[in-house]
Amino acid sequence: MRFNPKANDTIGLYLNGREVTFAVAPHPDPSFRAARFPHAMSGERSTIWHIRDLDDNQEYALEVPNSRYSDRPALEQVCVHLDNLKSIEGLESSARFCLTPELAAPTIQQYPDLEYSMLMPWIKGTSWFDAHQDHERTRSLRTLTRWQCLQLAHQLACVLSELERRGDTHCALCPENLMVETAPGQMRVELLGLEDMISPGLPLDNRSRIKLPGYAHPAYSQAGVDAAYDRFPGALLLSEMLGWFDDNVHAQCSAESYFDPDELQCDSSQKLQTLANALRQHHPDLAKLLSDAWKSPVPSSCPALQQWCEILQRVMLTKIEYTWLA
């Protein structure tokens, strides 16, 4: 049977010998409710379904790989590696269960499409991509203060720095894979899109990795994906987040990325100057980190993500206007 449920359908998944019943979440847009349109998002190589455990009411994401995943069995090892990262703040979605033939045989027998699917927590919040689109539900992000932007950027820098320290490379840092929560007392950042991570603990398989327009280092095609690959897109995302309090940054932000792909490393970029000016309002050292990354000939010459983490923490703890907030 093909896995193609409608909203509110119940499905039973056998997980480690126990059947767990889930309900498929309806699409958040009320106009789709009558057609029972499910909350599902299709990407190049997989579809993610929003489901809810009927026993404990916890929400989950079920990622179902499609035919473009040419090496599905490799996902089992990816899941095992990611599950070891789940205790890191900002990597909640790395808690994984892989529906392998050994662990979920009855489910796969009923729904062959679900072989090597991945079950993970559903991450609530707003994607940074939606912030770029200026959707009505993201207007609250326009009111972020400098202090709140600094807090979010520090959290992002910490998780990226920890991955770098472990030798893990995300490989897909972009607004779509960044979730933020800005409710009072719940400020947090979560990384998504972890399936393409490269790590010393994982084999170099044949999963294709896409050059991310507006975020990949211009020398990407020559340098390839290595341990320093995240430094350039990480610098751009951190800078965007730090500058989001500034209306001038919003006014120049493109829908897909802050910078146009052909604008990267162009010294005459007005967007660069606008963003650098916003960073200087936090601290000149942060604008220098952006400048060093911008001028780097290759990803490995960008400032290490640990530098971003350390300088952001120092600014939070020593700049007079922030010290009492920290």
Coordinates of C-alpha atoms in Angstrom, one line a residue:
M1 CA 0.0 0.0 0.0
R2 CA 1.3 3.4 -0.9
F3 CA 1.8 5.8 2.0
N4 CA -0.4 8.8 1.2
P5 CA -2.6 9.6 4.1
K6 CA -5.1 12.5 4.5
A7 CA -5.4 14.8 7.4
N8 CA -6.5 13.2 10.7
D9 CA -6.0 9.7 9.3
T10 CA -4.5 7.3 11.9
I11 CA -1.5 5.2 11.1
G12 CA 0.1 2.5 13.2
L13 CA 3.9 2.3 13.1
Y14 CA 5.7 -0.6 14.6
L15 CA 8.7 0.7 16.5
N16 CA 11.0 -1.9 18.2
G17 CA 8.2 -4.5 18.4
R18 CA 5.5 -2.1 19.7
E19 CA 2.8 -0.5 17.6
V20 CA 2.4 3.2 18.2
T21 CA -0.7 5.0 16.7
F22 CA -0.3 8.4 15.2
A23 CA -2.7 10.9 13.6
V24 CA -1.7 12.9 10.6
A25 CA -1.8 16.6 11.3
P26 CA -4.0 18.8 9.1
H27 CA -2.4 21.6 7.0
P28 CA -2.2 24.8 9.1
D29 CA -4.0 26.8 6.4
P30 CA -7.8 26.6 7.2
S31 CA -8.7 26.8 3.6
F32 CA -7.3 23.3 3.1
R33 CA -9.2 21.7 6.0
A34 CA -12.3 20.7 4.0
A35 CA -10.2 18.7 1.5
R36 CA -8.4 17.0 4.5
F37 CA -5.1 18.2 3.2
P38 CA -2.3 16.9 5.4
H39 CA 0.6 19.0 6.8
A40 CA 3.4 17.6 4.6
M41 CA 6.4 19.2 2.9
S42 CA 8.1 17.7 -0.1
G43 CA 11.7 18.4 -0.9
E44 CA 14.1 17.2 -3.6
R45 CA 14.7 13.8 -2.0
S46 CA 12.1 13.3 0.7
T47 CA 8.7 14.3 2.1
I48 CA 8.2 15.3 5.7
W49 CA 4.9 14.4 7.4
H50 CA 3.7 16.1 10.5
I51 CA 2.2 13.5 12.8
R52 CA 1.0 13.2 16.5
D53 CA 1.3 10.3 18.9
L54 CA -2.2 9.6 20.2
D55 CA -1.0 8.2 23.4
D56 CA 1.1 11.1 24.7
N57 CA 0.1 13.8 22.3
Q58 CA 3.7 14.5 21.3
E59 CA 4.3 15.8 17.8
Y60 CA 6.8 14.2 15.4
A61 CA 8.1 14.5 11.9
L62 CA 8.3 11.4 9.7
E63 CA 10.7 11.9 6.9
V64 CA 10.1 9.6 4.0
P65 CA 12.9 9.3 1.4
N66 CA 11.9 9.2 -2.3
S67 CA 13.6 7.5 -5.2
R68 CA 16.3 10.2 -5.4
Y69 CA 17.8 8.7 -2.2
S70 CA 19.8 6.2 -4.1
D71 CA 21.4 4.6 -1.0
R72 CA 18.5 4.3 1.5
P73 CA 20.3 1.8 3.7
A74 CA 23.0 4.4 4.5
L75 CA 20.3 6.4 6.3
E76 CA 20.4 3.8 9.2
Q77 CA 24.0 4.7 10.0
V78 CA 23.2 8.4 9.6
C79 CA 20.3 8.0 12.1
V80 CA 22.6 6.3 14.6
H81 CA 25.2 9.1 14.4
L82 CA 22.6 11.9 14.6
D83 CA 21.0 10.3 17.6
N84 CA 24.3 10.6 19.5
L85 CA 24.0 14.4 19.1
K86 CA 20.5 14.9 20.5
S87 CA 21.8 16.2 23.9
I88 CA 23.4 19.2 22.2
E89 CA 21.2 22.3 22.6
G90 CA 19.9 23.3 19.2
L91 CA 20.0 19.7 17.8
E92 CA 16.7 18.4 19.2
S93 CA 15.8 17.1 15.7
S94 CA 18.8 14.8 15.7
A95 CA 16.9 12.3 18.0
R96 CA 16.1 9.7 15.4
F97 CA 14.5 6.3 14.9
C98 CA 15.1 4.7 11.5
L99 CA 12.3 2.3 10.2
T100 CA 14.6 -0.5 9.1
P101 CA 13.4 -3.9 8.0
E102 CA 14.7 -5.3 11.3
L103 CA 13.0 -2.8 13.6
A104 CA 9.8 -2.0 11.7
A105 CA 9.0 -5.0 9.6
P106 CA 5.2 -5.0 9.9
T107 CA 5.1 -1.3 9.0
I108 CA 7.3 -1.8 5.9
Q109 CA 5.2 -4.7 4.9
Q110 CA 2.1 -2.5 4.9
Y111 CA 3.8 0.6 3.5
P112 CA 6.9 -0.3 1.5
D113 CA 7.5 3.5 0.9
L114 CA 8.4 3.8 4.6
E115 CA 11.5 1.6 4.5
Y116 CA 14.4 3.6 6.0
S117 CA 12.1 6.5 6.9
M118 CA 13.2 8.5 9.9
L119 CA 11.0 9.5 12.9
M120 CA 12.1 12.6 14.8
P121 CA 10.7 15.3 17.1
W122 CA 8.6 18.0 15.4
I123 CA 10.3 21.3 15.9
K124 CA 8.0 24.2 16.7
G125 CA 8.9 27.8 15.9
T126 CA 9.4 29.9 12.8
S127 CA 11.8 29.1 10.0
W128 CA 14.3 31.8 9.1
F129 CA 13.1 31.3 5.5
D130 CA 9.6 32.5 6.5
A131 CA 11.3 35.6 8.1
H132 CA 12.7 36.3 4.7
Q133 CA 9.3 36.0 3.1
D134 CA 7.9 38.5 5.6
H135 CA 4.8 36.3 6.2
E136 CA 2.1 37.7 8.5
R137 CA 3.0 35.1 11.2
T138 CA 6.6 36.3 11.3
R139 CA 6.0 40.0 11.8
S140 CA 7.0 39.6 15.4
L141 CA 10.5 39.0 14.3
R142 CA 10.6 42.5 13.0
T143 CA 10.3 43.7 16.6
L144 CA 13.4 41.8 17.9
T145 CA 15.6 44.0 20.0
R146 CA 19.4 44.1 19.6
W147 CA 19.7 42.0 22.8
Q148 CA 17.3 39.4 21.5
C149 CA 19.2 39.2 18.2
L150 CA 22.4 38.8 20.1
Q151 CA 20.9 36.0 22.2
L152 CA 19.7 34.0 19.1
A153 CA 23.0 34.5 17.3
H154 CA 24.9 33.3 20.3
Q155 CA 22.8 30.1 20.5
L156 CA 23.4 29.5 16.8
A157 CA 27.1 30.1 17.1
C158 CA 27.3 27.7 20.0
V159 CA 25.7 24.8 18.2
L160 CA 27.7 25.4 15.0
S161 CA 30.9 25.7 17.1
E162 CA 30.2 22.3 18.8
L163 CA 29.6 20.6 15.5
E164 CA 32.9 22.0 14.2
R165 CA 34.7 20.9 17.3
R166 CA 33.4 17.4 16.8
G167 CA 34.4 17.4 13.1
D168 CA 30.8 17.4 11.9
T169 CA 29.8 19.5 9.0
H170 CA 26.1 20.4 8.5
C171 CA 26.6 21.0 4.7
A172 CA 23.1 22.6 4.2
L173 CA 23.1 25.8 6.3
C174 CA 20.4 28.1 4.9
P175 CA 17.3 29.8 6.1
E176 CA 15.1 26.8 5.4
N177 CA 17.1 24.7 7.9
L178 CA 17.1 27.2 10.7
M179 CA 14.2 27.4 13.2
V180 CA 13.8 30.2 15.8
E181 CA 11.5 30.5 18.8
T182 CA 11.1 34.0 20.1
A183 CA 8.4 33.7 22.8
P184 CA 9.4 35.3 26.1
G185 CA 11.5 33.0 28.2
Q186 CA 11.8 30.5 25.2
M187 CA 14.3 32.1 23.0
R188 CA 16.0 29.3 21.1
V189 CA 17.5 28.2 17.8
E190 CA 17.2 24.7 16.2
L191 CA 19.0 23.3 13.2
L192 CA 17.1 21.1 10.7
G193 CA 18.3 19.3 7.6
L194 CA 20.9 17.2 9.3
E195 CA 20.7 14.2 6.9
D196 CA 23.5 15.5 4.6
M197 CA 26.0 16.0 7.5
I198 CA 29.5 14.7 6.9
S199 CA 31.4 13.4 9.8
P200 CA 34.5 11.3 10.6
G201 CA 32.0 8.7 12.0
L202 CA 30.1 8.4 8.7
P203 CA 31.1 6.9 5.4
L204 CA 31.4 9.3 2.4
D205 CA 28.4 7.9 0.5
N206 CA 26.9 9.0 -2.8
R207 CA 24.3 11.4 -1.3
S208 CA 24.3 14.5 -3.5
R209 CA 25.0 17.8 -1.8
I210 CA 23.6 20.9 -3.3
K211 CA 25.4 24.2 -3.6
L212 CA 23.2 26.7 -1.7
P213 CA 22.6 29.9 -3.7
G214 CA 23.4 32.9 -1.6
Y215 CA 25.2 31.0 1.1
A216 CA 27.8 28.7 -0.4
H217 CA 31.4 30.1 -0.6
P218 CA 32.1 31.2 -4.2
A219 CA 35.1 28.8 -4.1
Y220 CA 32.8 25.9 -3.3
S221 CA 33.3 24.1 -6.7
Q222 CA 37.0 24.1 -6.2
A223 CA 37.2 23.4 -2.5
G224 CA 34.3 20.8 -2.3
V225 CA 32.8 19.9 1.1
D226 CA 35.3 19.7 3.9
A227 CA 35.4 20.3 7.6
A228 CA 35.4 24.1 7.1
Y229 CA 32.5 24.2 4.6
D230 CA 30.0 25.6 7.2
R231 CA 32.2 28.6 8.1
F232 CA 31.0 30.9 5.3
P233 CA 27.3 30.2 5.3
G234 CA 27.5 30.2 9.1
A235 CA 29.0 33.6 9.0
L236 CA 26.3 34.9 6.7
L237 CA 23.4 33.5 8.8
L238 CA 24.9 34.7 12.1
S239 CA 25.3 38.2 10.6
E240 CA 21.7 38.2 9.3
M241 CA 20.5 37.2 12.7
L242 CA 22.6 39.8 14.5
G243 CA 21.4 42.6 12.1
W244 CA 17.7 41.6 12.1
F245 CA 16.8 44.4 14.6
D246 CA 17.7 47.0 11.9
D247 CA 14.9 48.0 9.4
N248 CA 17.6 48.7 6.8
V249 CA 18.6 45.1 6.8
H250 CA 15.0 44.0 6.3
A251 CA 14.5 46.4 3.4
Q252 CA 17.4 44.9 1.5
C253 CA 16.7 41.2 2.2
S254 CA 15.9 39.0 -0.7
A255 CA 13.2 36.3 -0.6
E256 CA 15.6 33.3 -0.8
S257 CA 18.8 34.8 0.8
Y258 CA 20.0 38.1 2.1
F259 CA 22.7 38.3 -0.6
D260 CA 22.1 37.5 -4.3
P261 CA 24.5 34.6 -5.3
D262 CA 26.4 36.8 -7.8
E263 CA 26.9 39.5 -5.1
L264 CA 28.9 37.3 -2.7
Q265 CA 32.4 38.6 -2.0
C266 CA 31.7 41.8 -4.0
D267 CA 33.3 44.6 -2.0
S268 CA 31.0 47.2 -3.5
S269 CA 27.9 45.4 -2.2
Q270 CA 25.5 47.9 -0.5
K271 CA 23.9 45.0 1.4
L272 CA 27.2 44.1 2.9
Q273 CA 27.7 47.7 4.1
T274 CA 24.2 47.7 5.6
L275 CA 24.8 44.5 7.4
A276 CA 28.2 45.4 8.6
N277 CA 26.8 48.7 10.0
A278 CA 24.2 46.7 12.0
L279 CA 26.9 44.4 13.4
R280 CA 29.0 47.4 14.5
Q281 CA 26.1 48.5 16.7
H282 CA 26.7 45.3 18.6
H283 CA 30.6 45.4 18.5
P284 CA 33.2 46.2 15.8
D285 CA 34.8 42.8 16.3
L286 CA 31.6 41.1 14.9
A287 CA 31.8 43.3 11.8
K288 CA 35.4 42.2 11.4
L289 CA 34.5 38.6 11.6
L290 CA 32.0 39.1 8.7
S291 CA 34.6 41.0 6.7
D292 CA 37.2 38.3 7.2
A293 CA 34.7 35.6 6.0
W294 CA 33.6 37.8 3.1
K295 CA 37.2 38.2 1.9
S296 CA 38.3 34.6 2.4
P297 CA 39.7 32.9 -0.7
V298 CA 38.6 29.5 0.5
P299 CA 36.2 28.2 3.2
S300 CA 39.1 27.1 5.4
S301 CA 40.4 30.7 5.7
C302 CA 37.1 32.0 7.1
P303 CA 37.1 32.6 10.9
A304 CA 36.4 29.4 12.8
L305 CA 32.8 29.1 14.2
Q306 CA 34.4 28.9 17.6
Q307 CA 35.6 32.5 17.2
W308 CA 32.0 33.7 16.6
C309 CA 30.9 31.9 19.7
E310 CA 33.7 33.3 21.9
I311 CA 33.3 36.9 20.7
L312 CA 29.5 36.8 21.0
Q313 CA 29.8 35.5 24.5
R314 CA 32.4 38.2 25.4
V315 CA 30.1 41.0 24.0
M316 CA 27.2 39.6 26.0
L317 CA 29.2 39.7 29.2
T318 CA 31.3 42.8 28.8
K319 CA 29.4 45.4 26.8
I320 CA 27.8 47.8 29.3
E321 CA 24.4 47.9 27.8
Y322 CA 24.2 44.1 27.7
T323 CA 25.8 43.1 31.0
W324 CA 22.8 43.7 33.2
L325 CA 20.6 41.8 30.7
A326 CA 23.0 38.8 30.7

